[in-house]
Amino acid sequence: MNVLQTQIGLLNLESPLLTGSGTFGHDPAALAFLKGGDLGALVLKTVTPDPREGNPNPRMCEWTGGVMNSIGLENKGLSYWRDHVAPKLAATPVPVVANAGGHDLDEYGVMTAAFDAMEGVAAIELNLSCPNVKGGTHFSTDPEALQSVVRLCREQTTKPMWVKLSPNVASITPLAQAAEAAGADGLVVCNTVLGLLVDWKTRKPRLGNGYGGMSGPAVRPVAMRMVWECFRATQLPIIASGGASSADDVLDFVVAGATAVQVGTASFRRPDAISRIAEELRTVLAENDFTLDSLRGSLKWPSPVSCSGAASRTS
Ligand SMILES: Cc1cc2nc3c(=O)[nH]c(=O)nc-3n(C[C@H](O)[C@H](O)[C@H](O)COP(=O)(O)O)c2cc1C
């Protein structure tokens, strides 16, 4: 029996561990770092209809809490992807999740329809939440705007469609509920946390774009809170994203309500991080006689839960 077997809606995965978009190459080549059975799905970097150059250098830097990036959704655009990446996907040994970006409603619709038509794409992740591009946060901060884009994309595909939410909001609950009402099949919680690193010697920001998105261990408590809030507020499967680098981190997310966990920044430190975590997970689950299903959402809150506006999950 495979103790890591995971079901996200209709998608059957061999493991709850997924790559984080933009952190594991632009095509399936990076899979060579991982052992078979360890990765549940390969989530690829955001693609937009037109090519994007991204932000000025430097675009990544390390700090004590993890990494800051301001890549700015650099990508070669949809037609390049269709010609050069999509043909490789059907032979990929794990399900591939394509990640869609756009400037406006139409662009998200175009990307979703295009991914829907590609045989090798098992599911679609809508990146509504990039903090590093101009106008990149409109759909992730306004529930009505989010609902209209998710509804439009829903009309373009019957494939599983996940909505990647932003942590850069006062309350994630209305956004999670808007995604659910518009027909999302899952929530990815969450993208990077908007930040600023300064170098006092040069008097300049450390990133060429000024602001950047924080990822890695420092964002884990933020993502953990939001996973719990989304779990309480909706019936959707939650895919956690933010600072996971060990089996304990993954199980913490599961207890807070996650069905699966994306591993991003940890793969920069060690490209085989996902295989190491999978191995640890199998050991911990076997030693404790737990299943992922029995742990999911089992967080014991110290006092009556007060997630404002959140209805309790019934199942
Ligand atoms: C260098 C870098 C590039 C990223 N590119 C994307 C992207 O193209 N699309 C996206 O949805 N998220 C992108 N992300 C966000 C990650 O997928 C992930 O949500 C975030 O880093 C938090 O997870 P982590 O702490 O495990 O890295 C990027 C993150 C980093 C560090």
mmCIF file of C-alpha atoms and ligand atoms in Angstrom:
data_model
loop_
_atom_site.group_PDB
_atom_site.id
_atom_site.type_symbol
_atom_site.label_atom_id
_atom_site.label_comp_id
_atom_site.label_asym_id
_atom_site.label_seq_id
_atom_site.Cartn_x
_atom_site.Cartn_y
_atom_site.Cartn_z
ATOM 1 C CA MET A 1 0.000 0.000 0.000
ATOM 2 C CA ASN A 2 1.213 3.496 -0.843
ATOM 3 C CA VAL A 3 0.820 5.565 2.339
ATOM 4 C CA LEU A 4 1.436 8.768 0.388
ATOM 5 C CA GLN A 5 -1.484 8.195 -2.019
ATOM 6 C CA THR A 6 -3.387 11.479 -2.264
ATOM 7 C CA GLN A 7 -6.597 12.515 -3.935
ATOM 8 C CA ILE A 8 -7.203 16.173 -4.801
ATOM 9 C CA GLY A 9 -10.734 16.212 -6.113
ATOM 10 C CA LEU A 10 -10.695 13.953 -9.181
ATOM 11 C CA LEU A 11 -6.915 13.906 -9.388
ATOM 12 C CA ASN A 12 -5.221 10.804 -8.037
ATOM 13 C CA LEU A 13 -1.629 11.414 -6.974
ATOM 14 C CA GLU A 14 1.085 9.083 -5.758
ATOM 15 C CA SER A 15 2.230 11.620 -3.179
ATOM 16 C CA PRO A 16 0.959 14.788 -1.471
ATOM 17 C CA LEU A 17 4.190 16.579 -2.444
ATOM 18 C CA LEU A 18 4.083 18.927 -5.413
ATOM 19 C CA THR A 19 6.599 21.338 -6.838
ATOM 20 C CA GLY A 20 5.922 25.053 -6.313
ATOM 21 C CA SER A 21 5.374 26.946 -9.550
ATOM 22 C CA GLY A 22 8.529 28.712 -10.717
ATOM 23 C CA THR A 23 10.851 26.812 -8.410
ATOM 24 C CA PHE A 24 11.534 23.611 -10.312
ATOM 25 C CA GLY A 25 12.488 24.481 -13.852
ATOM 26 C CA HIS A 26 10.291 25.364 -16.797
ATOM 27 C CA ASP A 27 9.731 21.849 -18.132
ATOM 28 C CA PRO A 28 9.889 18.219 -16.944
ATOM 29 C CA ALA A 29 13.712 18.010 -17.214
ATOM 30 C CA ALA A 30 14.177 18.798 -13.502
ATOM 31 C CA LEU A 31 12.344 15.585 -12.587
ATOM 32 C CA ALA A 32 15.700 13.833 -12.948
ATOM 33 C CA PHE A 33 16.507 15.039 -9.404
ATOM 34 C CA LEU A 34 13.626 13.031 -7.875
ATOM 35 C CA LYS A 35 12.886 9.359 -7.360
ATOM 36 C CA GLY A 36 9.720 7.856 -8.856
ATOM 37 C CA GLY A 37 6.743 7.864 -6.500
ATOM 38 C CA ASP A 38 7.992 10.807 -4.431
ATOM 39 C CA LEU A 39 6.401 13.637 -6.379
ATOM 40 C CA GLY A 40 2.625 13.851 -6.699
ATOM 41 C CA ALA A 41 2.480 16.424 -9.482
ATOM 42 C CA LEU A 42 4.804 18.722 -11.340
ATOM 43 C CA VAL A 43 3.542 22.298 -11.134
ATOM 44 C CA LEU A 44 5.229 24.367 -13.820
ATOM 45 C CA LYS A 45 6.067 28.055 -13.924
ATOM 46 C CA THR A 46 3.453 30.644 -14.830
ATOM 47 C CA VAL A 47 2.849 31.105 -18.544
ATOM 48 C CA THR A 48 1.239 34.219 -20.013
ATOM 49 C CA PRO A 49 -0.205 34.723 -23.518
ATOM 50 C CA ASP A 50 2.692 36.957 -24.579
ATOM 51 C CA PRO A 51 6.350 36.540 -23.650
ATOM 52 C CA ARG A 52 7.467 38.566 -20.639
ATOM 53 C CA GLU A 53 11.001 39.718 -19.887
ATOM 54 C CA GLY A 54 10.469 39.956 -16.157
ATOM 55 C CA ASN A 55 11.939 42.515 -13.783
ATOM 56 C CA PRO A 56 15.405 44.128 -13.752
ATOM 57 C CA ASN A 57 18.285 42.294 -12.044
ATOM 58 C CA PRO A 58 19.049 41.381 -9.338
ATOM 59 C CA ARG A 59 15.872 39.304 -9.094
ATOM 60 C CA MET A 60 16.649 36.945 -6.250
ATOM 61 C CA CYS A 61 18.499 37.214 -2.981
ATOM 62 C CA GLU A 62 18.844 35.182 0.182
ATOM 63 C CA TRP A 63 18.178 36.414 3.677
ATOM 64 C CA THR A 64 17.941 34.748 7.107
ATOM 65 C CA GLY A 65 14.272 33.797 6.669
ATOM 66 C CA GLY A 66 14.542 32.369 3.170
ATOM 67 C CA VAL A 67 14.571 33.975 -0.247
ATOM 68 C CA MET A 68 13.221 37.172 -1.793
ATOM 69 C CA ASN A 69 12.432 37.208 -5.490
ATOM 70 C CA SER A 70 11.151 39.654 -8.037
ATOM 71 C CA ILE A 71 11.347 37.507 -11.144
ATOM 72 C CA GLY A 72 8.219 39.201 -12.494
ATOM 73 C CA LEU A 73 6.760 36.198 -14.330
ATOM 74 C CA GLU A 74 9.483 36.018 -16.980
ATOM 75 C CA ASN A 75 8.383 33.435 -19.540
ATOM 76 C CA LYS A 76 8.500 32.809 -23.272
ATOM 77 C CA GLY A 77 4.768 33.036 -23.794
ATOM 78 C CA LEU A 78 2.026 30.664 -24.834
ATOM 79 C CA SER A 79 3.053 29.830 -28.401
ATOM 80 C CA TYR A 80 6.588 28.877 -27.364
ATOM 81 C CA TRP A 81 5.118 26.759 -24.563
ATOM 82 C CA ARG A 82 2.668 25.089 -26.908
ATOM 83 C CA ASP A 83 5.443 24.219 -29.391
ATOM 84 C CA HIS A 84 8.295 23.306 -27.059
ATOM 85 C CA VAL A 85 6.990 22.351 -23.616
ATOM 86 C CA ALA A 86 3.529 20.868 -24.175
ATOM 87 C CA PRO A 87 4.760 18.051 -26.468
ATOM 88 C CA LYS A 88 7.002 16.755 -23.657
ATOM 89 C CA LEU A 89 4.206 16.576 -21.098
ATOM 90 C CA ALA A 90 2.283 13.507 -22.229
ATOM 91 C CA ALA A 91 5.343 11.344 -21.499
ATOM 92 C CA THR A 92 5.959 12.898 -18.074
ATOM 93 C CA PRO A 93 5.695 10.197 -15.383
ATOM 94 C CA VAL A 94 3.666 12.409 -13.003
ATOM 95 C CA PRO A 95 0.601 14.568 -13.654
ATOM 96 C CA VAL A 96 1.534 18.055 -14.826
ATOM 97 C CA VAL A 97 -0.187 21.153 -13.509
ATOM 98 C CA ALA A 98 0.105 24.147 -15.825
ATOM 99 C CA ASN A 99 0.071 27.575 -14.211
ATOM 100 C CA ALA A 100 -1.732 30.431 -15.972
ATOM 101 C CA GLY A 101 -1.025 34.150 -15.635
ATOM 102 C CA GLY A 102 -2.444 37.182 -17.359
ATOM 103 C CA HIS A 103 -2.975 40.919 -17.269
ATOM 104 C CA ASP A 104 -6.754 40.823 -17.554
ATOM 105 C CA LEU A 105 -9.805 38.584 -17.756
ATOM 106 C CA ASP A 106 -9.321 37.797 -21.432
ATOM 107 C CA GLU A 107 -5.729 36.692 -20.949
ATOM 108 C CA TYR A 108 -6.673 34.292 -18.158
ATOM 109 C CA GLY A 109 -9.441 32.925 -20.379
ATOM 110 C CA VAL A 110 -7.023 32.423 -23.279
ATOM 111 C CA MET A 111 -4.503 30.598 -21.090
ATOM 112 C CA THR A 112 -7.117 28.358 -19.494
ATOM 113 C CA ALA A 113 -8.624 27.385 -22.848
ATOM 114 C CA ALA A 114 -5.151 26.691 -24.242
ATOM 115 C CA PHE A 115 -4.177 24.460 -21.311
ATOM 116 C CA ASP A 116 -7.532 22.718 -21.497
ATOM 117 C CA ALA A 117 -6.718 21.670 -25.067
ATOM 118 C CA MET A 118 -3.281 20.256 -24.178
ATOM 119 C CA GLU A 119 -3.313 16.536 -23.626
ATOM 120 C CA GLY A 120 -0.407 16.495 -21.174
ATOM 121 C CA VAL A 121 -1.934 19.049 -18.796
ATOM 122 C CA ALA A 122 -3.740 17.249 -15.962
ATOM 123 C CA ALA A 123 -4.825 20.329 -14.010
ATOM 124 C CA ILE A 124 -4.645 24.093 -14.216
ATOM 125 C CA GLU A 125 -3.442 26.453 -11.505
ATOM 126 C CA LEU A 126 -4.526 30.079 -11.870
ATOM 127 C CA ASN A 127 -1.848 32.387 -10.560
ATOM 128 C CA LEU A 128 -3.993 35.296 -9.458
ATOM 129 C CA SER A 129 -1.473 36.400 -6.922
ATOM 130 C CA CYS A 130 1.942 37.454 -8.205
ATOM 131 C CA PRO A 131 3.102 40.367 -6.046
ATOM 132 C CA ASN A 132 6.015 41.248 -8.345
ATOM 133 C CA VAL A 133 4.260 42.463 -11.447
ATOM 134 C CA LYS A 134 2.406 45.709 -12.078
ATOM 135 C CA GLY A 135 -1.309 45.083 -11.580
ATOM 136 C CA GLY A 136 -0.491 41.544 -10.430
ATOM 137 C CA THR A 137 -2.581 41.690 -7.304
ATOM 138 C CA HIS A 138 -5.940 43.039 -8.495
ATOM 139 C CA PHE A 139 -7.559 39.607 -8.875
ATOM 140 C CA SER A 140 -6.171 38.352 -5.584
ATOM 141 C CA THR A 141 -7.317 41.187 -3.360
ATOM 142 C CA ASP A 142 -10.838 41.935 -4.575
ATOM 143 C CA PRO A 143 -13.323 39.047 -4.109
ATOM 144 C CA GLU A 144 -15.567 40.282 -6.927
ATOM 145 C CA ALA A 145 -12.696 40.562 -9.399
ATOM 146 C CA LEU A 146 -11.462 37.129 -8.332
ATOM 147 C CA GLN A 147 -14.894 35.626 -8.767
ATOM 148 C CA SER A 148 -15.274 37.035 -12.281
ATOM 149 C CA VAL A 149 -11.936 35.712 -13.479
ATOM 150 C CA VAL A 150 -12.415 32.282 -11.917
ATOM 151 C CA ARG A 151 -15.931 32.037 -13.363
ATOM 152 C CA LEU A 152 -14.670 32.934 -16.832
ATOM 153 C CA CYS A 153 -11.867 30.361 -16.601
ATOM 154 C CA ARG A 154 -14.304 27.748 -15.307
ATOM 155 C CA GLU A 155 -16.210 28.115 -18.565
ATOM 156 C CA GLN A 156 -13.042 27.330 -20.520
ATOM 157 C CA THR A 157 -12.148 24.022 -18.905
ATOM 158 C CA THR A 158 -13.462 20.813 -17.442
ATOM 159 C CA LYS A 159 -10.016 19.959 -16.050
ATOM 160 C CA PRO A 160 -9.337 20.370 -12.328
ATOM 161 C CA MET A 161 -8.746 24.071 -11.793
ATOM 162 C CA TRP A 162 -6.997 25.456 -8.721
ATOM 163 C CA VAL A 163 -6.816 29.061 -7.637
ATOM 164 C CA LYS A 164 -3.567 30.273 -6.117
ATOM 165 C CA LEU A 165 -4.333 32.888 -3.496
ATOM 166 C CA SER A 166 -2.237 35.726 -2.173
ATOM 167 C CA PRO A 167 -1.222 36.163 1.463
ATOM 168 C CA ASN A 168 -1.074 39.933 0.899
ATOM 169 C CA VAL A 169 -4.604 40.608 2.112
ATOM 170 C CA ALA A 170 -6.213 41.532 5.423
ATOM 171 C CA SER A 171 -8.455 38.454 5.293
ATOM 172 C CA ILE A 172 -8.138 35.523 2.931
ATOM 173 C CA THR A 173 -11.556 34.086 3.794
ATOM 174 C CA PRO A 174 -13.724 36.146 1.376
ATOM 175 C CA LEU A 175 -11.297 35.400 -1.448
ATOM 176 C CA ALA A 176 -11.302 31.666 -0.760
ATOM 177 C CA GLN A 177 -15.094 31.692 -0.664
ATOM 178 C CA ALA A 178 -15.285 33.712 -3.893
ATOM 179 C CA ALA A 179 -13.070 31.130 -5.621
ATOM 180 C CA GLU A 180 -15.282 28.316 -4.372
ATOM 181 C CA ALA A 181 -18.477 30.082 -5.475
ATOM 182 C CA ALA A 182 -17.002 30.613 -8.952
ATOM 183 C CA GLY A 183 -16.271 26.927 -9.428
ATOM 184 C CA ALA A 184 -12.660 26.378 -8.353
ATOM 185 C CA ASP A 185 -11.712 22.754 -7.606
ATOM 186 C CA GLY A 186 -8.934 23.589 -5.153
ATOM 187 C CA LEU A 187 -7.077 26.423 -3.443
ATOM 188 C CA VAL A 188 -3.323 26.891 -3.436
ATOM 189 C CA VAL A 189 -2.465 28.740 -0.234
ATOM 190 C CA CYS A 190 -0.438 30.806 -0.801
ATOM 191 C CA ASN A 191 1.930 32.791 -3.015
ATOM 192 C CA THR A 192 4.882 34.873 -1.774
ATOM 193 C CA VAL A 193 4.596 37.574 0.892
ATOM 194 C CA LEU A 194 5.308 41.076 -0.361
ATOM 195 C CA GLY A 195 8.470 42.457 1.223
ATOM 196 C CA LEU A 196 11.409 44.819 0.918
ATOM 197 C CA LEU A 197 15.061 44.180 1.633
ATOM 198 C CA VAL A 198 17.355 47.197 1.866
ATOM 199 C CA ASP A 199 21.137 47.489 1.683
ATOM 200 C CA TRP A 200 22.102 50.406 3.910
ATOM 201 C CA LYS A 201 25.556 50.665 2.319
ATOM 202 C CA THR A 202 24.220 51.417 -1.152
ATOM 203 C CA ARG A 203 20.975 52.981 0.167
ATOM 204 C CA LYS A 204 19.195 50.817 -2.390
ATOM 205 C CA PRO A 205 16.727 47.948 -2.291
ATOM 206 C CA ARG A 206 18.509 44.627 -2.728
ATOM 207 C CA LEU A 207 16.270 43.692 -5.651
ATOM 208 C CA GLY A 208 16.236 45.554 -8.944
ATOM 209 C CA ASN A 209 12.460 45.886 -8.789
ATOM 210 C CA GLY A 210 12.516 47.338 -5.266
ATOM 211 C CA TYR A 211 9.852 45.151 -3.711
ATOM 212 C CA GLY A 212 9.936 41.374 -3.834
ATOM 213 C CA GLY A 213 8.105 38.255 -2.684
ATOM 214 C CA MET A 214 9.313 36.389 0.407
ATOM 215 C CA SER A 215 9.380 32.613 0.372
ATOM 216 C CA GLY A 216 10.949 29.903 2.496
ATOM 217 C CA PRO A 217 10.773 29.168 6.251
ATOM 218 C CA ALA A 218 9.742 32.680 7.356
ATOM 219 C CA VAL A 219 6.452 32.529 5.460
ATOM 220 C CA ARG A 220 5.417 29.143 6.839
ATOM 221 C CA PRO A 221 3.402 30.507 9.815
ATOM 222 C CA VAL A 222 1.593 32.915 7.493
ATOM 223 C CA ALA A 223 0.753 30.132 5.042
ATOM 224 C CA MET A 224 -0.201 27.818 7.949
ATOM 225 C CA ARG A 225 -2.700 30.359 9.292
ATOM 226 C CA MET A 226 -4.212 30.855 5.866
ATOM 227 C CA VAL A 227 -4.462 27.116 5.162
ATOM 228 C CA TRP A 228 -6.397 26.733 8.392
ATOM 229 C CA GLU A 229 -8.631 29.711 7.606
ATOM 230 C CA CYS A 230 -9.363 28.439 4.087
ATOM 231 C CA PHE A 231 -9.996 24.940 5.412
ATOM 232 C CA ARG A 232 -12.534 26.316 7.883
ATOM 233 C CA ALA A 233 -14.162 28.642 5.358
ATOM 234 C CA THR A 234 -14.654 26.351 2.341
ATOM 235 C CA GLN A 235 -15.153 22.721 1.345
ATOM 236 C CA LEU A 236 -12.347 22.832 -1.218
ATOM 237 C CA PRO A 237 -9.158 20.789 -1.037
ATOM 238 C CA ILE A 238 -6.278 23.005 0.076
ATOM 239 C CA ILE A 239 -2.815 22.762 -1.437
ATOM 240 C CA ALA A 240 -0.405 24.441 0.976
ATOM 241 C CA SER A 241 2.498 26.511 -0.322
ATOM 242 C CA GLY A 242 4.931 28.380 1.894
ATOM 243 C CA GLY A 243 8.139 27.319 3.558
ATOM 244 C CA ALA A 244 7.758 23.541 3.716
ATOM 245 C CA SER A 245 11.110 21.780 3.870
ATOM 246 C CA SER A 246 10.602 18.684 6.038
ATOM 247 C CA ALA A 247 8.091 15.919 6.740
ATOM 248 C CA ASP A 248 7.146 17.702 9.972
ATOM 249 C CA ASP A 249 6.314 20.862 8.016
ATOM 250 C CA VAL A 250 4.173 18.846 5.621
ATOM 251 C CA LEU A 251 2.311 17.078 8.429
ATOM 252 C CA ASP A 252 1.771 20.392 10.227
ATOM 253 C CA PHE A 253 0.113 21.690 7.054
ATOM 254 C CA VAL A 254 -2.004 18.522 6.811
ATOM 255 C CA VAL A 255 -3.177 18.920 10.415
ATOM 256 C CA ALA A 256 -4.088 22.536 9.570
ATOM 257 C CA GLY A 257 -6.243 21.214 6.720
ATOM 258 C CA ALA A 258 -4.003 20.745 3.677
ATOM 259 C CA THR A 259 -4.565 17.867 1.285
ATOM 260 C CA ALA A 260 -1.241 18.390 -0.480
ATOM 261 C CA VAL A 261 1.836 20.567 -0.021
ATOM 262 C CA GLN A 262 3.949 22.345 -2.599
ATOM 263 C CA VAL A 263 7.670 22.545 -1.972
ATOM 264 C CA GLY A 264 9.359 25.562 -3.547
ATOM 265 C CA THR A 265 12.333 27.354 -1.997
ATOM 266 C CA ALA A 266 13.577 24.161 -0.304
ATOM 267 C CA SER A 267 14.268 22.752 -3.785
ATOM 268 C CA PHE A 268 16.698 25.622 -4.476
ATOM 269 C CA ARG A 269 18.782 24.512 -1.490
ATOM 270 C CA ARG A 270 18.557 20.834 -2.462
ATOM 271 C CA PRO A 271 17.013 19.856 -5.789
ATOM 272 C CA ASP A 272 16.222 16.427 -4.277
ATOM 273 C CA ALA A 273 14.373 17.999 -1.296
ATOM 274 C CA ILE A 274 11.036 16.467 -2.327
ATOM 275 C CA SER A 275 12.473 12.948 -2.406
ATOM 276 C CA ARG A 276 14.056 13.442 1.010
ATOM 277 C CA ILE A 277 10.766 14.722 2.454
ATOM 278 C CA ALA A 278 8.830 11.821 0.890
ATOM 279 C CA GLU A 279 11.192 9.326 2.463
ATOM 280 C CA GLU A 280 10.885 11.022 5.877
ATOM 281 C CA LEU A 281 7.089 11.104 5.520
ATOM 282 C CA ARG A 282 6.876 7.357 4.857
ATOM 283 C CA THR A 283 9.000 6.701 7.956
ATOM 284 C CA VAL A 284 7.054 9.056 10.244
ATOM 285 C CA LEU A 285 3.668 7.724 9.095
ATOM 286 C CA ALA A 286 4.768 4.108 9.543
ATOM 287 C CA GLU A 287 6.320 4.733 12.980
ATOM 288 C CA ASN A 288 3.203 6.461 14.271
ATOM 289 C CA ASP A 289 0.576 4.416 12.507
ATOM 290 C CA PHE A 290 -1.079 7.575 11.124
ATOM 291 C CA THR A 291 -2.624 8.144 7.736
ATOM 292 C CA LEU A 292 -2.700 11.464 5.935
ATOM 293 C CA ASP A 293 -6.500 11.265 5.854
ATOM 294 C CA SER A 294 -6.769 10.789 9.610
ATOM 295 C CA LEU A 295 -4.533 13.773 10.275
ATOM 296 C CA ARG A 296 -6.137 16.182 7.816
ATOM 297 C CA GLY A 297 -7.775 19.129 9.545
ATOM 298 C CA SER A 298 -7.333 17.534 12.985
ATOM 299 C CA LEU A 299 -5.925 20.703 14.540
ATOM 300 C CA LYS A 300 -7.112 21.052 18.122
ATOM 301 C CA TRP A 301 -7.774 24.723 18.607
ATOM 302 C CA PRO A 302 -7.144 25.951 22.166
ATOM 303 C CA SER A 303 -10.427 27.857 22.416
ATOM 304 C CA PRO A 304 -13.537 28.256 20.242
ATOM 305 C CA VAL A 305 -12.332 29.006 16.732
ATOM 306 C CA SER A 306 -12.628 32.628 15.722
ATOM 307 C CA CYS A 307 -11.956 32.815 12.021
ATOM 308 C CA SER A 308 -14.149 35.812 11.262
ATOM 309 C CA GLY A 309 -16.954 35.016 8.880
ATOM 310 C CA ALA A 310 -15.785 31.433 8.469
ATOM 311 C CA ALA A 311 -18.342 28.674 8.478
ATOM 312 C CA SER A 312 -17.104 25.366 9.865
ATOM 313 C CA ARG A 313 -16.286 22.570 7.438
ATOM 314 C CA THR A 314 -18.729 19.772 7.852
ATOM 315 C CA SER A 315 -16.704 16.969 6.330
HETATM 316 C C1 LIG B 1 12.086 32.230 -7.690
HETATM 317 C C2 LIG B 1 10.613 32.027 -7.522
HETATM 318 C C3 LIG B 1 9.790 32.056 -8.635
HETATM 319 C C4 LIG B 1 8.423 31.849 -8.497
HETATM 320 N N1 LIG B 1 7.637 31.878 -9.608
HETATM 321 C C5 LIG B 1 6.310 31.651 -9.488
HETATM 322 C C6 LIG B 1 5.482 31.627 -10.645
HETATM 323 O O1 LIG B 1 5.934 31.769 -11.782
HETATM 324 N N2 LIG B 1 4.159 31.406 -10.465
HETATM 325 C C7 LIG B 1 3.597 31.193 -9.224
HETATM 326 O O2 LIG B 1 2.388 30.969 -9.137
HETATM 327 N N3 LIG B 1 4.372 31.198 -8.109
HETATM 328 C C8 LIG B 1 5.694 31.430 -8.219
HETATM 329 N N4 LIG B 1 6.486 31.414 -7.094
HETATM 330 C C9 LIG B 1 5.878 31.153 -5.768
HETATM 331 C C10 LIG B 1 6.063 29.687 -5.363
HETATM 332 O O3 LIG B 1 5.407 28.805 -6.242
HETATM 333 C C11 LIG B 1 5.533 29.437 -3.932
HETATM 334 O O4 LIG B 1 4.144 29.690 -3.912
HETATM 335 C C12 LIG B 1 6.204 30.331 -2.887
HETATM 336 O O5 LIG B 1 7.589 30.441 -3.154
HETATM 337 C C13 LIG B 1 6.019 29.820 -1.445
HETATM 338 O O6 LIG B 1 6.491 28.502 -1.299
HETATM 339 P P1 LIG B 1 7.990 28.128 -0.775
HETATM 340 O O7 LIG B 1 8.235 28.906 0.486
HETATM 341 O O8 LIG B 1 7.958 26.647 -0.592
HETATM 342 O O9 LIG B 1 8.933 28.574 -1.862
HETATM 343 C C14 LIG B 1 7.860 31.624 -7.216
HETATM 344 C C15 LIG B 1 8.700 31.580 -6.093
HETATM 345 C C16 LIG B 1 10.054 31.779 -6.230
HETATM 346 C C17 LIG B 1 10.926 31.736 -4.998
#
